[in-house]
Short mmCIF file of C-alpha atoms in Angstrom, two decimals:
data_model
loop_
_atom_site.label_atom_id
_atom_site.label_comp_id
_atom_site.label_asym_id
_atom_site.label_seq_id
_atom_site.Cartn_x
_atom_site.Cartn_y
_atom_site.Cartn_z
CA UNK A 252 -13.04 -24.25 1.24
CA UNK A 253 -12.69 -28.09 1.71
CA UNK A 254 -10.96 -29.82 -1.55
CA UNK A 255 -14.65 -31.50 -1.77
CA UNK A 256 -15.38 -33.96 -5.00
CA UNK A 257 -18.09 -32.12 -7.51
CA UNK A 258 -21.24 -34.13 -6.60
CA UNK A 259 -20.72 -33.95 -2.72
CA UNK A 260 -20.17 -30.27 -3.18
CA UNK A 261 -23.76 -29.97 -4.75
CA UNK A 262 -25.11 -32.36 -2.75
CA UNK A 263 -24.05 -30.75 0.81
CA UNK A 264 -25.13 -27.29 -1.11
CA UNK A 265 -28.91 -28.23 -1.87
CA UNK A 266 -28.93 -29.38 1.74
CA UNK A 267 -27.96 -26.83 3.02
CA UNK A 268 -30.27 -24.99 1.63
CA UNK A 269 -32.91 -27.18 2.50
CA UNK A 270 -32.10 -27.34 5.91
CA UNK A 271 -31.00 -23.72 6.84
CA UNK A 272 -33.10 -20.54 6.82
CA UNK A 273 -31.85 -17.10 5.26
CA UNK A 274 -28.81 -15.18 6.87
CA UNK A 275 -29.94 -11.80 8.25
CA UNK A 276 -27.71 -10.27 11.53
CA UNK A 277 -27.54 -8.27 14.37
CA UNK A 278 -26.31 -4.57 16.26
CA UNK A 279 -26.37 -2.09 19.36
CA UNK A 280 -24.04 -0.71 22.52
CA UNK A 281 -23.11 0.51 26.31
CA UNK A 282 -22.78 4.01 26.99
CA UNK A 283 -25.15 7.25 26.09
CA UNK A 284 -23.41 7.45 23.15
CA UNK A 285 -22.75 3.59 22.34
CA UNK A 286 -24.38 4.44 18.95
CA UNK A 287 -22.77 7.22 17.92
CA UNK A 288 -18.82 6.21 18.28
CA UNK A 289 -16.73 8.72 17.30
CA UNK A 290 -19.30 11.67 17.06
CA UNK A 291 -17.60 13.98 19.23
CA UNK A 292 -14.98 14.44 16.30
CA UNK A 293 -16.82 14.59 13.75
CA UNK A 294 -15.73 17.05 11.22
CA UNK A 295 -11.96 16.18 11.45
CA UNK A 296 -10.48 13.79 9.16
CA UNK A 297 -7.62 11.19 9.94
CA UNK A 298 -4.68 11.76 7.79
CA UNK A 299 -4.20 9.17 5.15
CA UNK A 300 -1.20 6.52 5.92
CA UNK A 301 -0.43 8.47 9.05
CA UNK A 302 0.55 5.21 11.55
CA UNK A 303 -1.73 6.17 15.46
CA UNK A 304 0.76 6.49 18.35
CA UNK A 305 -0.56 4.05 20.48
CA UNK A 306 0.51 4.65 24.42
CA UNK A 307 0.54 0.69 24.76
CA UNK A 308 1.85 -1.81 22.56
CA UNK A 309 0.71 -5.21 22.20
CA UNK A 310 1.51 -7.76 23.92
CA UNK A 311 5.07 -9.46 22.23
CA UNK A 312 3.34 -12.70 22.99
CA UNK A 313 -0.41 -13.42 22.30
CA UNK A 314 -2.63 -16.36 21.53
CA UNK A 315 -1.62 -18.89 18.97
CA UNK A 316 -5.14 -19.67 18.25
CA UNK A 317 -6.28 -20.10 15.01
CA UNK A 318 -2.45 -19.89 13.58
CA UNK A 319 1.24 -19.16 14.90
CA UNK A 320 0.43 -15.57 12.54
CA UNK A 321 -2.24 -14.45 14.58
CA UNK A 322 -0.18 -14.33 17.98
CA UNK A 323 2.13 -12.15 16.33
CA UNK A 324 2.28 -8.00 16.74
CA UNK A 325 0.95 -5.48 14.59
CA UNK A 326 -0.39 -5.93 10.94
CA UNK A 327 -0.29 -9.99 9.04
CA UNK A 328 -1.12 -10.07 5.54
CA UNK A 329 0.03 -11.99 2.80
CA UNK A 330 -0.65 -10.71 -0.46
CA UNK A 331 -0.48 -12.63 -3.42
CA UNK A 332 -0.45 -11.30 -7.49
CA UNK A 333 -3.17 -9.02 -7.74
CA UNK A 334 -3.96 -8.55 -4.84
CA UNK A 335 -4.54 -5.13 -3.58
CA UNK A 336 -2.92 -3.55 -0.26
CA UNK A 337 -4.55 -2.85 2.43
CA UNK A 338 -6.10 0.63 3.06
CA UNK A 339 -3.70 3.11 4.82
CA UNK A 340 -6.72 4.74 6.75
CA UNK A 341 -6.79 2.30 9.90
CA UNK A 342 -5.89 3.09 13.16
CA UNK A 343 -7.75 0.38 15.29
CA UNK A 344 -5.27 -0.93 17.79
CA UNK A 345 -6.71 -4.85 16.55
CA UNK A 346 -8.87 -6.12 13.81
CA UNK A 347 -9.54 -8.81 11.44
CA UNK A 348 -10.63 -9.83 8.53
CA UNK A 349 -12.14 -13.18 7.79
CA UNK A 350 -14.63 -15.35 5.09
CA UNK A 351 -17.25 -16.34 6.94
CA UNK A 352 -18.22 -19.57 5.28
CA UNK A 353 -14.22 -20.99 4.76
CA UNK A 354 -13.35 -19.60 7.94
CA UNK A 355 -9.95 -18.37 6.40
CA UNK A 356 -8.17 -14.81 7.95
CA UNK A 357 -7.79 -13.04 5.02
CA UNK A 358 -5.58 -10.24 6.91
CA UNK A 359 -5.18 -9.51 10.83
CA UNK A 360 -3.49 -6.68 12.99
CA UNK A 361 -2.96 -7.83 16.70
CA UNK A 362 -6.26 -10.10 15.79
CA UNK A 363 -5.31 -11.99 19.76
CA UNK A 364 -4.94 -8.29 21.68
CA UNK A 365 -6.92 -8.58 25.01
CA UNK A 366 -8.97 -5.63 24.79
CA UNK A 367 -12.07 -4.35 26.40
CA UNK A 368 -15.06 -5.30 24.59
CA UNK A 369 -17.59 -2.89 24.85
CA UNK A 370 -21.03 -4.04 23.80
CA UNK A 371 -19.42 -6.51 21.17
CA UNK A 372 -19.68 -8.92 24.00
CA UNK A 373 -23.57 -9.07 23.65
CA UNK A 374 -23.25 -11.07 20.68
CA UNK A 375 -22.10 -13.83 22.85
CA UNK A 376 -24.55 -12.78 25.19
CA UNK A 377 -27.41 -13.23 22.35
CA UNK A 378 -25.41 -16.47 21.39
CA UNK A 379 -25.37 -18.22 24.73
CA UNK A 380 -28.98 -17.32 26.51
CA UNK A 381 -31.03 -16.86 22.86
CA UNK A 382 -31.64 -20.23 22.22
CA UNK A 383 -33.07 -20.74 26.00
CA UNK A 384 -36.35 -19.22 25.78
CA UNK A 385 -39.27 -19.20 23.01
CA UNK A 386 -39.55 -15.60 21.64
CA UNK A 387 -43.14 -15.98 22.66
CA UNK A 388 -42.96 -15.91 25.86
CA UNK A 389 -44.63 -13.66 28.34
CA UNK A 390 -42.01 -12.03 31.25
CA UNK A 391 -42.90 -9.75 33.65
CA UNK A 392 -40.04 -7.05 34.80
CA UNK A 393 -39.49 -7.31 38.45
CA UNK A 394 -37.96 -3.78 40.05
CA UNK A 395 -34.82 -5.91 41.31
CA UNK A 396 -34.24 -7.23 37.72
CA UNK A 397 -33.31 -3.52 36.10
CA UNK A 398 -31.04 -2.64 39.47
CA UNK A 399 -27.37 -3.13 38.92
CA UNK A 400 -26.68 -1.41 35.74
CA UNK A 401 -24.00 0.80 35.42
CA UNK A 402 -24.06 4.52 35.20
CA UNK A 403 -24.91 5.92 32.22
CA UNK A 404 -25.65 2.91 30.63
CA UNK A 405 -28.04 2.44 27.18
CA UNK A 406 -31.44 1.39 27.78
CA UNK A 407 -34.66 0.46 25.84
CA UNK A 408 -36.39 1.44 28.38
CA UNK A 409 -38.26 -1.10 29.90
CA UNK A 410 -40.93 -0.57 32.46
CA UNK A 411 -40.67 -1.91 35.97
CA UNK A 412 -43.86 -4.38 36.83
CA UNK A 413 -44.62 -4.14 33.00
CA UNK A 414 -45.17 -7.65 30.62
CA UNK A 415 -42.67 -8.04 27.50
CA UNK A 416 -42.77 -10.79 25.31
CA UNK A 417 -39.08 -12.81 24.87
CA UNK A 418 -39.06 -10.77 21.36
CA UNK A 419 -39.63 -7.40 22.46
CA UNK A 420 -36.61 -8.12 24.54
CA UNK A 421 -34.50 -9.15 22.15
CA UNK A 422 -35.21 -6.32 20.10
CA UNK A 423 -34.35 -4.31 22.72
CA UNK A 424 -30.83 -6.03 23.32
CA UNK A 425 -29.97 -5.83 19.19
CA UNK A 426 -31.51 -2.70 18.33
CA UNK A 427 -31.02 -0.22 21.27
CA UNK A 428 -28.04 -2.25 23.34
CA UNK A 429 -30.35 -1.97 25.82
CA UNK A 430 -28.54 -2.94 29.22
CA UNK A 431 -31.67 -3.17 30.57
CA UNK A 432 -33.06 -6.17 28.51
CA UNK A 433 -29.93 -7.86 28.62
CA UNK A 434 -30.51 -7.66 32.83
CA UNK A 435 -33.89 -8.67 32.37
CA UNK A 436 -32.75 -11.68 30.00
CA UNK A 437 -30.38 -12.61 32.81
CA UNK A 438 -32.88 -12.53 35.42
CA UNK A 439 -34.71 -15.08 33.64
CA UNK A 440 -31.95 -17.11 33.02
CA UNK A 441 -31.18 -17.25 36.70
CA UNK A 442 -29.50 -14.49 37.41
CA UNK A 443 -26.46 -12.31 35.78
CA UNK A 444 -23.78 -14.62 37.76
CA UNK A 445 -25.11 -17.89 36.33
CA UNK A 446 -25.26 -15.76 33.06
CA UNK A 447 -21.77 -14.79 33.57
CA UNK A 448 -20.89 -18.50 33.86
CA UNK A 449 -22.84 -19.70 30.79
CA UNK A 450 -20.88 -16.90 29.12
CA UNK A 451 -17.52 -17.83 30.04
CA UNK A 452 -18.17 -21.69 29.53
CA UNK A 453 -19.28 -21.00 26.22
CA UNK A 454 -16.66 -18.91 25.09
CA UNK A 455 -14.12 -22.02 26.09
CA UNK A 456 -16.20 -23.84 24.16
CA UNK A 457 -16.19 -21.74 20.71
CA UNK A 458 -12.22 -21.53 22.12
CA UNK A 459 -12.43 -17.94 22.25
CA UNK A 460 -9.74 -18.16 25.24
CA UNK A 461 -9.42 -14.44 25.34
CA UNK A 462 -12.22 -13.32 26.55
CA UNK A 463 -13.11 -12.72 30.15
CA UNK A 464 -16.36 -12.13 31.22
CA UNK A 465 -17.49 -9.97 34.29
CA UNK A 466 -20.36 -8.30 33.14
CA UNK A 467 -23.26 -9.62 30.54
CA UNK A 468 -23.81 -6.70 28.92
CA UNK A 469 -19.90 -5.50 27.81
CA UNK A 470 -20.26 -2.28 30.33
CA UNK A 471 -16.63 -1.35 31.31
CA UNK A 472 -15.81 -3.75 34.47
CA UNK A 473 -12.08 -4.96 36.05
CA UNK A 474 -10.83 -7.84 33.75
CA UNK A 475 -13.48 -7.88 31.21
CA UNK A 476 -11.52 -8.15 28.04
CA UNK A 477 -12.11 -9.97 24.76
CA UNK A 478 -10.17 -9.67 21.24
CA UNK A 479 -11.29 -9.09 17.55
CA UNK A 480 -10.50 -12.66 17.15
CA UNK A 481 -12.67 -13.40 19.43
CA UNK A 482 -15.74 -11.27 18.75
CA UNK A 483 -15.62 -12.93 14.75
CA UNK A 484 -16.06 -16.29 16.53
CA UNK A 485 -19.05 -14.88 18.42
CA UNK A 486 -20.55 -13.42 15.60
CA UNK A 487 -19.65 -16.25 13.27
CA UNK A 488 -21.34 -18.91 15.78
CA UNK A 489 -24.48 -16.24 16.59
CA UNK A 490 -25.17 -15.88 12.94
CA UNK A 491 -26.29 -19.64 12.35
CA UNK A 492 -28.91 -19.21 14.55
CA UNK A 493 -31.85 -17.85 12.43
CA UNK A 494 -33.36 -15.67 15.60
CA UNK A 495 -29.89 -14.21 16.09
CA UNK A 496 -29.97 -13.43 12.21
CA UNK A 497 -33.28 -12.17 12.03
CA UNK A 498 -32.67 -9.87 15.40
CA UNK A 499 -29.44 -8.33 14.14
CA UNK A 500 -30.55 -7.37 10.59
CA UNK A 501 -33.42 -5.77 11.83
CA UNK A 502 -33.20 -2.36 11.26
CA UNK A 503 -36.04 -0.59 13.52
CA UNK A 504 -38.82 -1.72 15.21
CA UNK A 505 -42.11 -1.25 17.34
CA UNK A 506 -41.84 -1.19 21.04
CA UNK A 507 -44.20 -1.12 23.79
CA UNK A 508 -43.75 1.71 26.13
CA UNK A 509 -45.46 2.49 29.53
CA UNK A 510 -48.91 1.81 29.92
CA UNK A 511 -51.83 4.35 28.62
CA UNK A 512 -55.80 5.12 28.97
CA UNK A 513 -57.45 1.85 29.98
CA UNK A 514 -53.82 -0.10 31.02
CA UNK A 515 -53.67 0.05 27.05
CA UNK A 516 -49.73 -0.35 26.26
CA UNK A 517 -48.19 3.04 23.88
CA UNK A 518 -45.79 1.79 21.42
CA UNK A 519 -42.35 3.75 20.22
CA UNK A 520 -40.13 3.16 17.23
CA UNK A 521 -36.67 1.81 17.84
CA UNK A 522 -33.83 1.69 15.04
CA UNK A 523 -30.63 -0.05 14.57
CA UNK A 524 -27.66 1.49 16.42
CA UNK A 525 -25.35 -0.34 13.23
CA UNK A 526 -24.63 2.85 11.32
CA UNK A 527 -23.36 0.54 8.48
CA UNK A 528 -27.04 -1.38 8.69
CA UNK A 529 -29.02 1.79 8.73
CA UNK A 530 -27.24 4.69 7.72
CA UNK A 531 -27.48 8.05 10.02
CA UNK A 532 -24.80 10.54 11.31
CA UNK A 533 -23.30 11.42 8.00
CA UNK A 534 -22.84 7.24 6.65
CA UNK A 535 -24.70 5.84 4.27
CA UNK A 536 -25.64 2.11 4.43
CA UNK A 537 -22.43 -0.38 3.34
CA UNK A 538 -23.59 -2.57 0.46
CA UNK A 539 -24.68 -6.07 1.29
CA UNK A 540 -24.07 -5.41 5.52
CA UNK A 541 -26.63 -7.48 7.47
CA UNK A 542 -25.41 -7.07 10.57
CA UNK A 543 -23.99 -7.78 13.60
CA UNK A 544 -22.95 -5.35 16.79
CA UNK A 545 -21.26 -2.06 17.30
CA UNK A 546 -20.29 -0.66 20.69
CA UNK A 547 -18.63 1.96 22.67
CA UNK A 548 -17.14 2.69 26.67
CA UNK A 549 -15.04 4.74 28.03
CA UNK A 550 -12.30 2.38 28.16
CA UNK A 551 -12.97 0.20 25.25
CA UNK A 552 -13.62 2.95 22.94
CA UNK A 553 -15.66 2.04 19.87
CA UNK A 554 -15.89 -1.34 18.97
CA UNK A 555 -17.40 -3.19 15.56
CA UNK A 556 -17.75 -6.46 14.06
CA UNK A 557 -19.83 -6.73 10.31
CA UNK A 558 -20.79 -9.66 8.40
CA UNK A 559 -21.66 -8.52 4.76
CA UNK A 560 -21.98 -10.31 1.36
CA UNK A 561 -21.14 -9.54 -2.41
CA UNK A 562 -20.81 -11.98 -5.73
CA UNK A 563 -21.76 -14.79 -3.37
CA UNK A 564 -19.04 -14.32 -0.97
CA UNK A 565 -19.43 -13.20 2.91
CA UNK A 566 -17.03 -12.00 4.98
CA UNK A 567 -16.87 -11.05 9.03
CA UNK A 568 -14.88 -7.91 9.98
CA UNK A 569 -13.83 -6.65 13.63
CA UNK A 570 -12.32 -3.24 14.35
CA UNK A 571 -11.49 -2.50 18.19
CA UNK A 572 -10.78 0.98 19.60
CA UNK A 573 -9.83 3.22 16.38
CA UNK A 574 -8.57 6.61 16.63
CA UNK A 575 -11.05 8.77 17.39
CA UNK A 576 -9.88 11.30 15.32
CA UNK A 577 -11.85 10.57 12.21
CA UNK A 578 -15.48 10.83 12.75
CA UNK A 579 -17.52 7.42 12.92
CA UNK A 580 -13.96 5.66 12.41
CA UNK A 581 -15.18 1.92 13.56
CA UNK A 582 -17.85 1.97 10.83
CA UNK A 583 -15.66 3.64 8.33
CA UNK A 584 -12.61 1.63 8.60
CA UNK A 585 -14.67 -1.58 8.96
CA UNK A 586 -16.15 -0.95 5.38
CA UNK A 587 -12.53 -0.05 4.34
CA UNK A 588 -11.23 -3.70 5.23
CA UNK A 589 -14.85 -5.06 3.67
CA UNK A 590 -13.73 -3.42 0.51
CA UNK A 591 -10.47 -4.55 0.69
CA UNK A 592 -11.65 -8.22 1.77
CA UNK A 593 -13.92 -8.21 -1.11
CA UNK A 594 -10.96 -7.44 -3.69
CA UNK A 595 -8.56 -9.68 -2.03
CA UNK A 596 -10.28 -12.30 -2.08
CA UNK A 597 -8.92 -15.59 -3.44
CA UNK A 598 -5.73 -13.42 -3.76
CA UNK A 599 -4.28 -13.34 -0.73
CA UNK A 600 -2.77 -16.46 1.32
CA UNK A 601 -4.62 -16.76 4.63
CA UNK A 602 -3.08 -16.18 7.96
CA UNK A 603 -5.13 -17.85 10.15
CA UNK A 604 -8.58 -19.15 10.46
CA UNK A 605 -11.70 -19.28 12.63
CA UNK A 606 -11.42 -22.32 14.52
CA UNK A 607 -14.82 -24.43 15.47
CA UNK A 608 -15.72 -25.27 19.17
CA UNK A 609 -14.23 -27.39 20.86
CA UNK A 610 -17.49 -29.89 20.86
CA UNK A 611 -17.18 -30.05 17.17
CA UNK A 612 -13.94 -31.21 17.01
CA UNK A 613 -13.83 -34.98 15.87
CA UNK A 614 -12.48 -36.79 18.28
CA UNK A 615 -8.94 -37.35 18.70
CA UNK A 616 -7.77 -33.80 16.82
CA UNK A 617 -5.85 -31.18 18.45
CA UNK A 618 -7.69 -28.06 20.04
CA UNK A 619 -6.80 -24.59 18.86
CA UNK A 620 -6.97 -25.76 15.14
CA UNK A 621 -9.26 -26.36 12.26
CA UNK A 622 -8.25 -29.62 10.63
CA UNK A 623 -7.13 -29.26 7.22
CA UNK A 624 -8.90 -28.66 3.89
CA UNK A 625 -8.94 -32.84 3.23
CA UNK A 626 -10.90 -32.69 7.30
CA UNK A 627 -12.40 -35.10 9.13
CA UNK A 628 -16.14 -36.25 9.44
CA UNK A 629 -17.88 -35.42 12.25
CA UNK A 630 -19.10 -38.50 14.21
CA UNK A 631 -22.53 -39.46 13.45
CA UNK A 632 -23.63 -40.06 17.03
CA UNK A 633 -22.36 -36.73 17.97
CA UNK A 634 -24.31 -35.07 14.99
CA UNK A 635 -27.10 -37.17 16.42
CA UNK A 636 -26.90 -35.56 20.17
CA UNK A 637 -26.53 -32.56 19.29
CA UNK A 638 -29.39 -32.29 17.11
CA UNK A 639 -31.48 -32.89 19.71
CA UNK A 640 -30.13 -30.42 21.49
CA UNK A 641 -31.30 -27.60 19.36
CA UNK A 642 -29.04 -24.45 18.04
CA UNK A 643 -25.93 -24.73 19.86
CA UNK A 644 -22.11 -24.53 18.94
CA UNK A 645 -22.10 -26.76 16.69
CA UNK A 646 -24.00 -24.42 14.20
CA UNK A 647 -24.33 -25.55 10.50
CA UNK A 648 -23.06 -28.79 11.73
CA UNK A 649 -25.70 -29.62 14.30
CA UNK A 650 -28.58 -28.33 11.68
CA UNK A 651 -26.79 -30.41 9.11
CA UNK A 652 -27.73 -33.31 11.63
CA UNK A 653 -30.93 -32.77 11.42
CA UNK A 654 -30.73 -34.92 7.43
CA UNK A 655 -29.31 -37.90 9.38
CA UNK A 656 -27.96 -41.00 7.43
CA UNK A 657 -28.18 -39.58 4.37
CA UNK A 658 -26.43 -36.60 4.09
CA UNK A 659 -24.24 -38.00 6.84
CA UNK A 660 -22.68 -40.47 4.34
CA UNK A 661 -22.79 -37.30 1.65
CA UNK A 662 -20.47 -35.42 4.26
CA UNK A 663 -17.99 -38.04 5.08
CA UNK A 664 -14.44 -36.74 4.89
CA UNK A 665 -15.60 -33.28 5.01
CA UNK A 666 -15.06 -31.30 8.08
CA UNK A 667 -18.58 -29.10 9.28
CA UNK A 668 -17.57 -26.11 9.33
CA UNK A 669 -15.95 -25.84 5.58
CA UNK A 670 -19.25 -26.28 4.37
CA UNK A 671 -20.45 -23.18 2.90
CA UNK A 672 -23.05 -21.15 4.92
CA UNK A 673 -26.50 -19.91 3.61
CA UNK A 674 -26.23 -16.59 2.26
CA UNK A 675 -28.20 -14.09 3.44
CA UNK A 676 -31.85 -12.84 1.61
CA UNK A 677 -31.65 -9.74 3.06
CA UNK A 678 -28.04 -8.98 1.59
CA UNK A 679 -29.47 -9.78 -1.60
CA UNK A 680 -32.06 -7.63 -1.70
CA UNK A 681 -30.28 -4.72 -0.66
CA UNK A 682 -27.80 -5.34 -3.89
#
């Protein structure tokens, strides 16, 4: 957290809370069985401390981003007195672990790996095209607009020549993966190649300069690779936008189906495929989760990223491609660095942290970094311009511009994102 004087502290923390609505967050997939990961093993248990033969290393060289720690091989971690060690049950060839509100990496292993994403990607999917259209709106599904979709992939379904509101889409991206919405959501944003290209250009932006994006929807294609670094930006930027919070904590929902007697519409339940959210194939729900995305493909394997909160703290955790061998391992060993996070906390020196976009970088500081703990303000007129652009990458700093002048000369010297983010009403009330 920023080395912030007393009364600024509580001054940026009522506005905060003035200004920002309650955290809540987000899940779903790619393949039939993008939300079960790891089912076809169930029953067999990884054995503890035992180190996965991975066929191929990382990468002797990877991104810098963030820190000169988190370009480094295999597992960084530095624990301080009292701190406890990580858990010896995790296989997953690259993960992180990171506070949400500081943006500090509490621990890492290969955190810069260029891996396939699996459905992870949809959170910057959700993060780039939600903010585009009111959830209100009405949009009818054209037959062209669900062609294109790879085999096999998860749908809602939707309905060819059928109306859906913006919302029943959206629930149908963050609650069932569906491929389908997320083609649909493309077609209204001009097509999956310009959606592609909004992708990409704001992944530079949040410099998440890992990723590659071919396809919107994080189904296996050529080059389409991302990193657990990566994905925690993603869900870190996603989860100050109140729709993506409110999608991704949503744990089932009513859906309109095909059309009955009289043209009326049937309607179908749809749950949460975030076994950590909602429970289900032998988990129980993780204590304070609310949210974001879990995933799984043939070649990325299963794929995770969690935001949960406990005594006040929240933290974002990745896990990409774990062994298989332990049934439901991406949820399992996800909660097992939550747990650790939790009790490591303020123990531990970081490693790293998340850096902010690019466009909220004052002006003038190097890219690739978060300025220190002392910071810098963020220009007023900037604040200004991007407030009127509504929810973008500047997250709690362009709401924060909303207050203008006055909180403005409350934040000087204090760099956006160090403030401390809302925590989430839902987390609470499942403590």
């Amino acid at each position: 957290m920023s080395a912030v004087k007393k009364p600024a502290r509580i001054a940026l923390a009522v506005a905060v809370a003035a200004l920002l609505p309650a955290l809540a967050a987000a899940p779903a997939s790619a393949l039939p069985n993008d939300d079960k990961p790891g089912t076809q093993d169930q029953g067999r248990s990884a054995t503890p401390g035992k180190a996965r033969k991975d066929p191929d290393p990382p990468p002797a060289g990877m991104s810098k981003v963030g820190g000169e720690l988190l370009g480094r091989p295999d597992t960084q971690v530095k624990l301080g007195p009292g701190a406890p060690v990580l858990p010896m049950q995790l296989t997953g060839r690259s993960w992180i672990v990171a506070d949400a509100e500081s943006g500090q990496v509490l621990a890492s292993h290969n955190a810069h790996w260029r891996l396939p994403p699996a459905s992870t990607m949809k959170m910057l999917f959700a993060d780039t095209v939600l903010p585009k259209f009111p959830k209100s709106e009405v949009h009818t599904v054209a037959p062209a607009e669900l062609e294109g979709m790879g085999e096999g992939s998860s749908i809602v379904p939707l309905h060819e020549n059928l109306s859906y509101t913006v919302h029943d889409l959206w629930l149908g991206v963050f609650l069932r993966s569906g491929n389908d919405a997320v083609h649909v959501l493309s077609a209204m944003n001009g097509g999956v190649p310009k959606t592609v290209q909004d992708m990409q250009a704001h992944a530079e932006d949040l410099q998440a300069l890992d990723t590659h994006v071919v396809s919107p929807d994080g189904y296996d294609a050529p080059g389409q690779v991302s990193s657990a670094y990566d994905l925690t930006l993603f869900a870190r930027s996603g989860l100050q936008k109140k729709d993506f919070r409110e999608y991704c904590s949503t744990a089932s929902a009513k859906f309109p189906g095909a059309a009955g007697k009289n043209n009326e519409r049937d309607y179908f339940e749809i749950q949460n495929t975030n076994r950590l959210l909602t429970g289900d194939n032998g988990l129980t729900p993780y204590k304070g989760i609310a949210g974001v995305k879990n995933g799984n493909t043939t070649n990325a394997g299963a794929t995770f990223t969690g935001v949960a909160e406990r005594d006040g703290r929240v933290l974002l955790v990745t896990v990409m491609n774990p062994d298989p061998s332990e049934g439901q391992a991406v949820y399992k060993e996800a909660a097992r660095l939550l747990d650790w996070g939790f009790a490591a906390a303020g123990k531990v020196t970081p490693v790293g942290e998340l850096v902010p976009p690019k466009s909220a970088v004052p002006s003038g500081a190097p890219q690739g970094s978060q300025p220190s703990a002392s910071g810098a303000a963020q220009d007023p007129a900037k604040a200004a311009v991007t407030t009127h652009k509504g929810p973008g990458p500047g997250g709690v700093g362009t709401a924060l511009g909303i207050a203008a002048g006055a909180l403005l000369v409350v934040a000087a010297g204090v760099f956006l994102l160090n403030r401390r983010w809302p925590l989430p009403e839902l987390v609470r009330r499942k403590k």
